[in-house]
Coordinates of C-alpha atoms in Angstrom, one line a residue:
Chain A
M1 CA 23.6 -15.4 14.0
K2 CA 27.2 -13.8 13.9
Q3 CA 25.7 -10.7 13.1
L4 CA 23.5 -10.7 15.8
F5 CA 26.2 -11.3 18.3
I6 CA 28.2 -8.5 16.8
L7 CA 25.2 -6.1 17.0
L8 CA 24.3 -7.1 20.8
G9 CA 28.1 -6.7 21.4
I10 CA 27.8 -3.3 20.0
F11 CA 24.8 -2.2 21.9
A12 CA 26.3 -3.8 25.2
A13 CA 29.2 -1.7 24.9
L14 CA 26.9 1.6 23.8
A15 CA 24.7 1.0 26.9
V16 CA 27.7 1.3 29.5
V17 CA 29.0 4.3 27.8
P18 CA 27.6 6.8 30.3
F19 CA 29.5 5.0 33.2
F20 CA 32.7 5.5 31.4
V21 CA 32.1 8.9 29.8
S22 CA 31.9 11.6 32.6
S23 CA 32.2 14.8 30.4
E24 CA 28.9 16.0 29.3
F25 CA 30.2 17.0 25.9
W26 CA 31.3 13.7 25.0
L27 CA 28.3 11.8 26.1
N28 CA 26.2 14.3 24.2
A29 CA 28.6 13.5 21.1
V30 CA 27.9 9.7 21.5
L31 CA 24.0 10.5 21.9
L32 CA 24.0 12.5 18.9
T33 CA 25.8 9.8 16.9
L34 CA 23.5 7.4 18.1
Y35 CA 20.4 9.5 17.0
A36 CA 21.8 10.0 13.6
A37 CA 22.3 6.1 13.4
L38 CA 18.3 5.7 14.5
L39 CA 17.4 8.3 11.7
G40 CA 19.8 6.8 9.3
Q41 CA 18.6 3.1 9.9
S42 CA 15.1 4.1 9.7
W43 CA 15.7 5.6 6.1
N44 CA 17.7 2.4 5.4
I45 CA 14.7 0.1 5.8
L46 CA 12.9 2.0 3.1
G47 CA 16.0 3.4 0.9
G48 CA 18.7 0.9 1.6
Y49 CA 16.7 -2.3 1.6
G50 CA 13.7 -1.5 -0.6
G51 CA 15.3 0.9 -3.0
Q52 CA 12.8 3.7 -2.6
F53 CA 14.7 6.8 -2.1
S54 CA 12.9 9.4 0.0
F55 CA 13.9 12.9 0.3
G56 CA 11.2 13.8 2.6
H57 CA 11.9 12.1 5.8
S58 CA 11.5 14.8 8.1
L59 CA 7.8 14.6 7.3
F60 CA 7.6 11.5 9.4
F61 CA 10.1 12.8 12.0
G62 CA 8.0 16.0 12.2
V63 CA 4.7 14.1 12.4
G64 CA 6.3 12.1 15.5
A65 CA 7.6 15.3 16.9
Y66 CA 4.6 17.3 16.7
S67 CA 2.5 14.3 17.9
V68 CA 4.1 14.1 21.2
A69 CA 3.9 17.9 21.4
V70 CA 0.7 18.8 20.5
F71 CA -1.1 16.0 22.3
Q72 CA 0.9 17.0 25.4
V73 CA 0.6 20.7 25.2
Q74 CA -2.9 20.9 23.9
L75 CA -4.6 18.0 25.4
G76 CA -2.6 17.1 28.2
V77 CA -1.7 13.6 27.1
N78 CA 1.1 11.8 28.8
P79 CA 4.4 12.0 26.7
W80 CA 4.9 8.2 26.9
I81 CA 1.4 7.6 25.4
G82 CA 2.5 10.5 22.8
L83 CA 5.8 8.1 22.3
L84 CA 3.2 5.4 21.0
L85 CA 1.1 8.1 19.0
G86 CA 4.3 9.6 17.5
G87 CA 5.4 6.2 16.1
L88 CA 1.9 5.2 14.9
F89 CA 1.1 8.6 13.2
G90 CA 4.7 8.6 11.5
S91 CA 3.7 5.1 10.2
V92 CA 0.1 6.1 9.1
I93 CA 1.3 9.0 7.3
A94 CA 4.3 7.0 5.7
V95 CA 1.7 4.4 4.6
G96 CA -0.6 6.9 3.2
I97 CA 2.2 8.7 1.1
G98 CA 3.1 5.3 0.0
F99 CA -0.2 4.3 -1.2
L100 CA -0.7 7.5 -3.1
T101 CA 2.8 7.4 -4.8
F102 CA 3.3 3.6 -5.3
R103 CA -0.3 3.2 -6.5
Y104 CA 0.7 5.3 -9.7
G105 CA 4.0 3.5 -10.0
L106 CA 6.0 6.4 -9.0
R107 CA 9.8 5.2 -8.5
G108 CA 13.3 6.8 -8.6
S109 CA 13.3 10.6 -8.5
Y110 CA 9.8 10.9 -8.9
F111 CA 9.5 9.2 -5.7
A112 CA 11.9 11.4 -3.9
L113 CA 10.2 14.6 -5.3
V114 CA 6.8 13.9 -4.0
T115 CA 8.3 12.9 -0.4
L116 CA 10.0 16.1 -0.6
A117 CA 6.8 18.1 -1.6
F118 CA 4.7 16.4 0.9
A119 CA 7.3 17.7 3.8
E120 CA 7.1 21.0 2.4
V121 CA 3.3 21.0 2.5
F122 CA 3.4 19.8 6.1
R123 CA 5.9 22.5 6.8
I124 CA 3.5 25.3 5.6
V125 CA 0.4 23.8 7.1
S126 CA 2.1 23.7 10.3
N127 CA 3.2 27.2 9.8
S128 CA -0.4 28.5 9.8
L129 CA -2.3 26.2 12.5
W130 CA -2.7 27.7 15.7
W131 CA -2.6 24.4 17.5
T132 CA 0.6 23.4 16.1
G133 CA 2.1 27.1 17.5
A134 CA 2.2 28.4 13.9
G135 CA 5.4 29.9 13.2
E136 CA 6.4 30.4 16.6
G137 CA 6.6 26.9 17.5
I138 CA 5.4 24.8 20.4
L139 CA 7.2 25.0 23.7
I140 CA 6.8 21.6 26.0
E141 CA 6.7 22.8 29.3
L142 CA 9.9 22.0 31.6
D143 CA 9.1 19.3 34.2
Q144 CA 11.9 17.0 34.8
R145 CA 10.2 13.7 36.1
A146 CA 10.5 10.3 34.4
V147 CA 6.8 10.1 34.1
M148 CA 7.0 13.0 31.9
M149 CA 9.8 11.6 29.8
Q150 CA 12.2 14.3 30.8
F151 CA 15.1 13.6 32.7
K152 CA 17.8 15.6 35.0
S153 CA 20.7 13.4 33.5
L154 CA 21.6 13.3 30.2
S155 CA 22.3 9.6 30.6
H156 CA 18.6 9.1 31.0
Y157 CA 18.0 10.4 27.7
Y158 CA 20.9 8.5 26.4
W159 CA 19.3 5.1 27.4
L160 CA 15.9 6.1 26.0
L161 CA 17.4 6.6 22.8
W162 CA 19.5 3.7 23.2
A163 CA 16.3 1.4 23.7
I164 CA 14.7 2.7 20.6
T165 CA 17.6 2.5 18.3
L166 CA 18.3 -1.0 19.6
V167 CA 14.8 -2.1 18.5
C168 CA 15.3 -0.5 15.2
F169 CA 18.5 -2.2 14.7
L170 CA 17.1 -5.5 15.8
T171 CA 14.0 -5.0 13.2
V172 CA 16.6 -4.4 10.6
W173 CA 18.6 -7.4 11.6
S174 CA 15.6 -9.6 11.2
L175 CA 14.9 -8.1 7.7
G176 CA 18.1 -10.3 6.9
R177 CA 16.5 -13.4 7.8
S178 CA 12.7 -13.1 6.8
R179 CA 10.6 -13.7 4.1
F180 CA 9.5 -10.1 4.1
G181 CA 13.1 -8.9 4.0
A182 CA 13.8 -11.3 1.1
R183 CA 10.8 -9.8 -0.7
L184 CA 11.7 -6.2 0.1
M185 CA 15.3 -6.7 -1.4
A186 CA 13.8 -8.8 -4.3
V187 CA 11.7 -5.6 -5.1
R188 CA 14.6 -3.2 -4.8
D189 CA 16.7 -5.2 -7.2
N190 CA 14.2 -5.8 -9.9
E191 CA 10.3 -5.2 -9.2
D192 CA 9.0 -6.8 -12.6
A193 CA 11.1 -10.2 -11.9
A194 CA 10.1 -9.9 -8.2
G195 CA 6.5 -9.9 -9.4
A196 CA 6.6 -12.7 -11.9
I197 CA 7.7 -15.1 -9.2
G198 CA 4.8 -14.2 -6.8
V199 CA 6.0 -10.9 -5.0
D200 CA 3.3 -8.3 -4.4
A201 CA 5.8 -5.3 -4.8
F202 CA 3.0 -2.7 -3.7
T203 CA 2.1 -4.3 -0.4
V204 CA 5.8 -4.9 0.3
K205 CA 6.7 -1.5 -0.4
L206 CA 4.0 -0.3 1.9
K207 CA 5.0 -2.3 4.8
A208 CA 8.6 -0.8 4.4
M209 CA 7.2 2.5 4.7
A210 CA 5.2 1.9 7.6
L211 CA 8.3 0.6 9.5
S212 CA 10.6 3.3 8.1
G213 CA 7.8 5.8 9.3
L214 CA 7.6 4.1 12.6
F215 CA 11.1 4.5 13.6
T216 CA 11.5 8.1 12.2
G217 CA 8.3 9.1 14.2
L218 CA 10.0 7.7 17.3
A219 CA 13.0 9.7 16.5
G220 CA 11.1 12.8 16.4
V221 CA 9.6 12.0 19.8
F222 CA 12.8 11.8 21.1
Y223 CA 13.8 14.8 19.6
A224 CA 10.9 16.7 20.9
Q225 CA 11.4 15.6 24.4
K226 CA 15.0 16.4 24.6
F227 CA 14.7 19.6 23.1
L228 CA 11.3 20.7 24.5
Y229 CA 10.8 22.9 21.5
L230 CA 9.7 22.5 18.0
D231 CA 8.9 24.9 15.0
P232 CA 8.1 23.8 11.5
G233 CA 11.6 24.6 10.1
I234 CA 13.1 22.1 12.6
A235 CA 10.3 19.6 12.3
F236 CA 9.7 19.4 8.5
G237 CA 12.7 21.1 7.1
P238 CA 15.2 19.5 5.0
A239 CA 18.0 19.2 7.2
V240 CA 16.4 16.1 9.0
S241 CA 15.9 14.3 5.5
V242 CA 19.1 15.1 4.5
E243 CA 20.9 13.8 7.5
S244 CA 18.6 10.4 7.3
L245 CA 19.7 9.7 3.7
L246 CA 23.4 10.9 4.1
V247 CA 24.1 8.5 7.0
P248 CA 23.2 5.2 5.3
I249 CA 24.5 6.3 2.1
V250 CA 28.0 7.2 3.7
G251 CA 28.0 4.1 5.8
G252 CA 26.6 1.6 3.2
L253 CA 23.3 1.1 2.0
G254 CA 21.2 -1.8 2.7
T255 CA 23.4 -3.0 5.5
L256 CA 22.8 -3.6 9.1
F257 CA 25.9 -1.7 10.6
G258 CA 25.9 1.0 7.7
P259 CA 24.0 3.5 9.7
L260 CA 26.4 3.3 12.7
L261 CA 29.5 3.6 10.6
G262 CA 27.9 6.5 8.6
A263 CA 26.6 8.3 11.8
A264 CA 30.3 7.9 13.6
A265 CA 31.9 9.2 10.2
L266 CA 29.8 12.0 9.7
H267 CA 29.8 13.1 13.3
I268 CA 33.9 12.7 13.3
V269 CA 34.0 14.8 10.1
G270 CA 31.5 17.3 11.4
E271 CA 33.4 18.0 14.5
V272 CA 36.8 18.2 12.5
A273 CA 35.3 20.7 10.0
R274 CA 34.2 23.0 13.0
E275 CA 37.3 22.8 14.5
M276 CA 39.0 23.9 11.1
I277 CA 36.6 26.5 9.5
G278 CA 35.1 27.6 12.8
D279 CA 31.4 28.3 13.5
A280 CA 30.4 29.7 10.2
P281 CA 27.0 28.7 10.0
G282 CA 25.8 26.4 7.1
L283 CA 29.4 25.8 6.2
N284 CA 29.2 22.0 7.8
M285 CA 26.4 21.3 5.1
V286 CA 28.8 22.4 2.3
V287 CA 31.2 19.7 3.7
F288 CA 28.6 17.2 4.0
G289 CA 27.3 18.1 0.3
T290 CA 30.9 17.5 -0.9
I291 CA 31.2 14.1 1.1
L292 CA 27.7 13.0 -0.5
V293 CA 29.0 13.7 -3.9
L294 CA 32.4 11.8 -3.4
M295 CA 30.8 8.9 -1.9
V296 CA 28.4 8.4 -4.6
M297 CA 31.1 8.8 -7.3
F298 CA 34.0 6.7 -5.6
L299 CA 32.4 4.5 -2.9
P300 CA 28.8 3.7 -3.8
R301 CA 28.7 0.9 -1.1
G302 CA 29.5 3.2 1.3
I303 CA 32.5 2.6 4.2
G304 CA 30.9 -0.6 5.0
G305 CA 31.4 -1.7 1.4
L306 CA 35.0 -1.0 1.6
G307 CA 35.6 -4.2 3.8
K308 CA 33.3 -6.3 1.6
M309 CA 34.9 -5.3 -1.5
S310 CA 38.5 -6.2 -0.5
V311 CA 37.3 -9.6 1.1
R312 CA 35.8 -10.4 -2.2
N313 CA 38.6 -9.3 -4.2
I314 CA 40.6 -11.4 -2.2
F315 CA 38.2 -14.3 -2.4
K316 CA 38.4 -14.1 -6.4
G317 CA 42.1 -13.8 -6.5
G318 CA 42.2 -17.1 -4.5
K319 CA 40.3 -18.9 -7.1
Chain B
M1 CA -4.8 -26.3 -18.3
L2 CA -4.1 -23.2 -20.1
E3 CA -6.8 -21.7 -22.6
I4 CA -6.1 -18.7 -24.3
S5 CA -8.9 -17.4 -26.8
N6 CA -8.8 -14.8 -29.3
L7 CA -6.1 -12.7 -27.2
S8 CA -5.1 -9.6 -28.9
I9 CA -3.1 -6.5 -28.1
A10 CA -2.1 -3.6 -30.4
F11 CA 0.7 -0.7 -29.6
G12 CA -0.4 2.0 -31.8
G13 CA -1.4 0.8 -35.2
L14 CA 0.7 -2.4 -34.8
K15 CA -1.2 -5.5 -34.1
A16 CA 1.4 -7.3 -31.9
V17 CA -0.8 -10.2 -31.1
D18 CA -3.8 -10.7 -33.2
A19 CA -6.5 -13.1 -32.0
V20 CA -4.4 -15.8 -30.8
S21 CA -6.0 -18.9 -29.4
M22 CA -4.3 -22.0 -28.1
S23 CA -4.6 -24.7 -25.4
V24 CA -1.9 -26.3 -23.3
P25 CA -2.8 -29.7 -21.9
E26 CA -1.9 -30.7 -18.5
G27 CA 1.5 -32.6 -18.2
G28 CA 2.6 -31.4 -21.6
L29 CA 5.9 -29.9 -22.8
V30 CA 4.6 -27.6 -25.9
S31 CA 6.2 -24.6 -27.6
L32 CA 5.6 -21.5 -29.4
I33 CA 8.0 -20.4 -32.1
G34 CA 8.3 -17.6 -34.8
P35 CA 10.6 -15.4 -36.3
N36 CA 11.9 -12.2 -34.5
G37 CA 9.4 -9.8 -33.5
A38 CA 6.4 -12.3 -34.2
G39 CA 4.7 -11.5 -30.7
K40 CA 5.8 -14.3 -28.6
T41 CA 7.2 -12.6 -25.7
T42 CA 4.1 -10.2 -26.0
C43 CA 2.0 -13.3 -25.8
F44 CA 3.7 -14.4 -22.6
A45 CA 3.3 -10.7 -20.9
L46 CA -0.4 -10.9 -22.1
I47 CA -0.8 -14.3 -20.4
T48 CA 0.9 -13.6 -17.3
G49 CA -0.7 -10.3 -16.6
F50 CA 2.3 -7.9 -17.7
H51 CA 0.1 -6.3 -20.1
K52 CA -3.4 -6.0 -20.5
P53 CA -5.0 -7.4 -23.6
D54 CA -7.4 -5.4 -25.8
A55 CA -9.5 -8.5 -26.4
G56 CA -9.7 -12.1 -25.7
N57 CA -9.2 -14.0 -22.4
V58 CA -7.0 -16.3 -20.6
K59 CA -8.1 -19.2 -18.5
F60 CA -5.8 -21.0 -16.1
C61 CA -7.2 -24.4 -14.5
G62 CA -10.7 -23.4 -15.5
E63 CA -10.6 -20.0 -13.8
D64 CA -10.4 -16.7 -15.9
I65 CA -7.2 -14.8 -15.2
T66 CA -7.4 -12.1 -18.1
A67 CA -5.5 -9.1 -16.9
V68 CA -5.0 -10.4 -13.4
K69 CA -1.5 -9.1 -11.6
P70 CA 1.4 -11.0 -12.2
F71 CA 2.2 -11.9 -8.4
K72 CA -1.3 -13.2 -8.5
I73 CA -1.1 -15.4 -11.5
A74 CA 2.2 -16.7 -10.1
E75 CA 0.2 -17.6 -6.8
K76 CA -2.0 -19.5 -8.8
G77 CA 0.8 -21.5 -10.2
M78 CA 1.9 -20.1 -13.5
V79 CA 5.1 -18.6 -13.6
R80 CA 7.2 -17.0 -16.6
T81 CA 10.9 -16.6 -17.0
F82 CA 12.2 -13.5 -18.8
Q83 CA 14.1 -13.6 -22.1
I84 CA 16.3 -10.6 -21.2
V85 CA 17.4 -12.2 -17.9
Q86 CA 16.7 -10.3 -14.9
P87 CA 18.6 -11.5 -11.7
F88 CA 18.5 -9.7 -8.4
A89 CA 22.0 -8.5 -8.8
G90 CA 24.2 -8.2 -5.5
Q91 CA 22.2 -11.0 -4.1
S92 CA 23.9 -14.7 -4.2
V93 CA 22.4 -17.3 -6.3
L94 CA 20.9 -18.9 -3.3
E95 CA 19.0 -15.8 -2.0
N96 CA 18.0 -15.2 -5.6
I97 CA 16.2 -18.5 -5.7
A98 CA 14.9 -18.2 -2.3
V99 CA 12.7 -15.4 -3.2
G100 CA 10.8 -17.7 -5.4
A101 CA 10.7 -20.6 -2.7
H102 CA 9.3 -17.9 -0.2
L103 CA 6.0 -17.9 -2.4
H104 CA 4.6 -20.9 -0.4
L105 CA 7.2 -21.0 2.4
R106 CA 7.0 -18.6 5.1
D107 CA 10.0 -19.9 7.2
R108 CA 13.4 -18.4 6.0
Q109 CA 15.3 -21.8 6.8
D110 CA 12.6 -23.9 4.8
A111 CA 13.0 -21.3 1.7
L112 CA 16.9 -21.7 1.8
D113 CA 16.8 -25.4 1.9
K114 CA 14.3 -25.2 -1.1
A115 CA 16.4 -22.9 -3.0
S116 CA 19.5 -25.0 -2.5
S117 CA 17.8 -28.2 -3.8
V118 CA 16.3 -26.5 -6.7
A119 CA 19.8 -25.1 -7.4
H120 CA 21.1 -28.5 -7.8
E121 CA 18.2 -29.6 -9.9
V122 CA 19.2 -27.1 -12.5
G123 CA 22.9 -27.4 -12.2
L124 CA 23.7 -24.3 -10.1
G125 CA 24.6 -26.3 -7.0
D126 CA 28.1 -25.5 -7.2
R127 CA 27.5 -21.6 -7.1
L128 CA 25.3 -20.9 -4.5
E129 CA 27.1 -18.4 -2.9
Q130 CA 28.1 -16.6 -6.1
D131 CA 26.9 -13.1 -6.8
A132 CA 24.1 -13.6 -9.4
A133 CA 25.6 -10.6 -11.3
D134 CA 28.8 -12.5 -11.9
L135 CA 27.2 -15.4 -13.6
T136 CA 27.7 -16.4 -17.3
V137 CA 25.0 -15.9 -19.6
A138 CA 24.3 -19.7 -19.1
G139 CA 24.3 -19.3 -15.4
R140 CA 21.6 -16.6 -15.5
K141 CA 19.5 -18.4 -17.7
R142 CA 19.6 -21.4 -15.3
L143 CA 19.0 -18.9 -12.7
E144 CA 15.6 -17.7 -14.3
V145 CA 14.5 -21.2 -14.5
A146 CA 15.5 -22.1 -10.9
R147 CA 13.7 -19.0 -9.5
A148 CA 10.8 -19.8 -11.3
L149 CA 10.8 -23.4 -10.4
A150 CA 11.4 -22.8 -6.7
T151 CA 7.9 -21.2 -6.6
D152 CA 6.3 -24.8 -7.3
P153 CA 4.6 -24.0 -10.4
K154 CA 2.2 -26.2 -12.2
L155 CA 2.9 -24.4 -15.5
L156 CA 6.2 -22.9 -16.4
L157 CA 6.5 -20.4 -19.2
L158 CA 10.0 -20.4 -20.4
D159 CA 11.0 -17.6 -22.6
E160 CA 14.1 -18.4 -24.8
V161 CA 15.9 -19.9 -21.9
M162 CA 18.5 -21.3 -24.8
A163 CA 19.1 -18.0 -26.5
G164 CA 22.6 -17.0 -26.6
L165 CA 24.0 -20.5 -25.4
N166 CA 26.5 -22.5 -27.3
P167 CA 25.6 -25.9 -28.8
S168 CA 27.4 -27.7 -25.9
E169 CA 25.5 -25.6 -23.2
I170 CA 22.1 -26.5 -25.0
N171 CA 22.8 -29.9 -24.6
E172 CA 23.3 -29.6 -20.9
V173 CA 20.0 -27.5 -20.6
I174 CA 17.7 -29.9 -22.5
P175 CA 18.0 -32.8 -20.0
V176 CA 17.2 -30.2 -17.1
I177 CA 14.1 -29.0 -19.0
N178 CA 12.9 -32.7 -19.5
A179 CA 13.5 -33.5 -15.9
I180 CA 11.3 -30.5 -14.8
R181 CA 8.6 -31.9 -17.0
D182 CA 9.0 -35.4 -15.7
G183 CA 8.6 -33.9 -12.0
G184 CA 5.1 -33.0 -13.1
V185 CA 5.2 -29.6 -14.5
T186 CA 3.6 -28.6 -17.4
I187 CA 5.9 -26.5 -19.7
L188 CA 5.3 -23.9 -22.3
L189 CA 8.5 -22.8 -24.2
I190 CA 9.1 -20.0 -26.4
E191 CA 12.2 -21.0 -28.4
H192 CA 14.3 -19.9 -31.3
V193 CA 16.7 -23.1 -31.2
M194 CA 15.1 -25.2 -33.5
Q195 CA 17.2 -28.2 -32.2
A196 CA 15.6 -27.8 -28.9
V197 CA 12.2 -27.4 -30.2
M198 CA 12.5 -30.6 -31.8
Q199 CA 14.1 -32.4 -29.0
L200 CA 11.6 -31.3 -26.5
S201 CA 8.4 -30.4 -27.6
E202 CA 5.5 -32.6 -28.3
H203 CA 3.3 -29.7 -30.0
T204 CA 4.1 -26.6 -31.3
W205 CA 2.5 -23.4 -32.6
V206 CA 4.0 -21.0 -35.1
L207 CA 3.4 -17.2 -34.7
N208 CA 4.2 -14.8 -37.5
Q209 CA 3.2 -11.1 -37.3
G210 CA 1.1 -11.6 -34.3
R211 CA -1.0 -14.4 -36.0
L212 CA -1.0 -18.0 -35.5
I213 CA 0.1 -19.6 -38.9
A214 CA 0.3 -23.3 -38.2
D215 CA 0.4 -26.0 -35.4
G216 CA 1.1 -29.6 -34.9
P217 CA 4.2 -31.7 -33.9
P218 CA 7.3 -29.8 -34.5
R219 CA 8.4 -32.4 -37.6
E220 CA 5.3 -31.6 -39.5
V221 CA 5.5 -28.0 -38.7
A222 CA 9.1 -27.5 -39.9
Q223 CA 8.0 -29.0 -43.6
N224 CA 5.2 -26.5 -43.8
P225 CA 5.6 -24.4 -46.6
V226 CA 3.7 -21.4 -44.9
V227 CA 6.1 -21.6 -41.8
I228 CA 9.4 -21.8 -44.0
E229 CA 8.1 -18.8 -45.8
A230 CA 7.7 -16.8 -42.5
Y231 CA 11.1 -17.6 -41.7
L232 CA 13.2 -17.5 -44.9
G233 CA 11.1 -15.2 -47.0
K234 CA 8.5 -15.5 -49.9
G235 CA 9.1 -18.0 -52.5
M236 CA 11.7 -19.7 -50.4
A237 CA 9.5 -22.9 -49.9
E238 CA 9.3 -23.2 -53.6
R239 CA 12.9 -23.0 -54.2
L240 CA 13.9 -25.3 -51.4
E241 CA 11.4 -27.9 -53.0
K242 CA 12.9 -27.2 -56.3
E243 CA 16.5 -27.8 -55.1
K244 CA 15.4 -31.0 -53.5
R245 CA 14.0 -32.3 -56.5
N246 CA 17.0 -31.4 -58.6
A247 CA 19.7 -32.8 -56.4

């Protein structure tokens, strides 16, 4: 219960940010942090709670983004319906890939490689189909009306993202107190032992894929509507995959607040790095890569784990 | 309750389990013993679906469950523990046991309540919030039993739950196992600790190099020359007999 109050408190504070932050630049910074938290939390469902490390989450992101764009541009489907379609297709593709990989018992790095490979396949395919706009990409026509899910004010985009992210975080909160969540974490920690006491690991992992794909797909829809342009490299390239996994690993795997902490930390580091080394393209990725290596070596529980660790040590010392 | 007939599996040229047949009656507390590498754990793995047998079949409560997946067998009411303990490290004792309780309980609070009562039953009641990875060997063995017990099994297969424990710890575990049986759960033990087998089980099967070589009440089996030779080597039965006569 305490966790829920903290969560709702944080989101209540986030909801009123646009009233207090007048600068477009800073509101955009908070928005991008929230967006990273959404991507990270989606990945966290599968990777942090389920122990299945995907290296190809851009696949679900791209499917969501292209869903809303293609349906809108080619068929004139309203983007609010596209939002549902994007989440749905992200989820369906995730389950499909989960079915193919988990059926053959692929785990660990093999699972990571297969997801990476599928993302690449989709990138190449979307590069050559006319209806995805091929290599030129796809442009959503500017039409700044709420009914077209386009807004004049940045704060409206912000609230849309806030709502999606809140649903995602509430879902993850419920994992911590449900049968499905308990089973998912049991599968993560020991699949054989979980099976011996009646956990159907295959189904549990597919459900986690479905949830993770759903929210990553929704993040894709948001991206498409915010920037109104997609190409195969943006949608299915490795950048989104890396961001998705970096955020929870830095913040704390398998924890509710990890992705928020991770997203905030990475954005602060990213801004500082840009200030210090200038706008050299790609250099921020070098910084992120270094952080990832250091985190895995010295802080495997992430920033969130720092607090837990010291509390536990105090507890132990007191005994 | 559990009927195994002609169960066999070979790994390459090695017949790990060779035409094993046995029958566990409902309400019993029976055991399977044998020297290291005899195939006891493999036998458990075959019964509970972790390996597919090359031949033979397993019937549980009259239903053929040969090569059915482990989680389905657990749903039917037969649950095993692991000789090499497999806790969900990083989760608390209570959370570990609750995973078992969730087999038949959907609600989180119900599962936690059930887990807590099972923990008290096996003597982990004072360590509910402890990280499972921080438990001692004895604690982890109890956790294995607790997790399995929380699923409300009809038949519990315990794989060497006393291996690695010191004599006083063994004396604490024996009444726990007896209490589980008195609670209406049938138990099949794999055990190395003869003291436990003698005190607990009504009937025992002896496995050696994948084959059943004897069965009967533990005291009789322990006198059986074939069994003594399997454990101590060829000629030992004769030598022991001679020493006894000379003494």
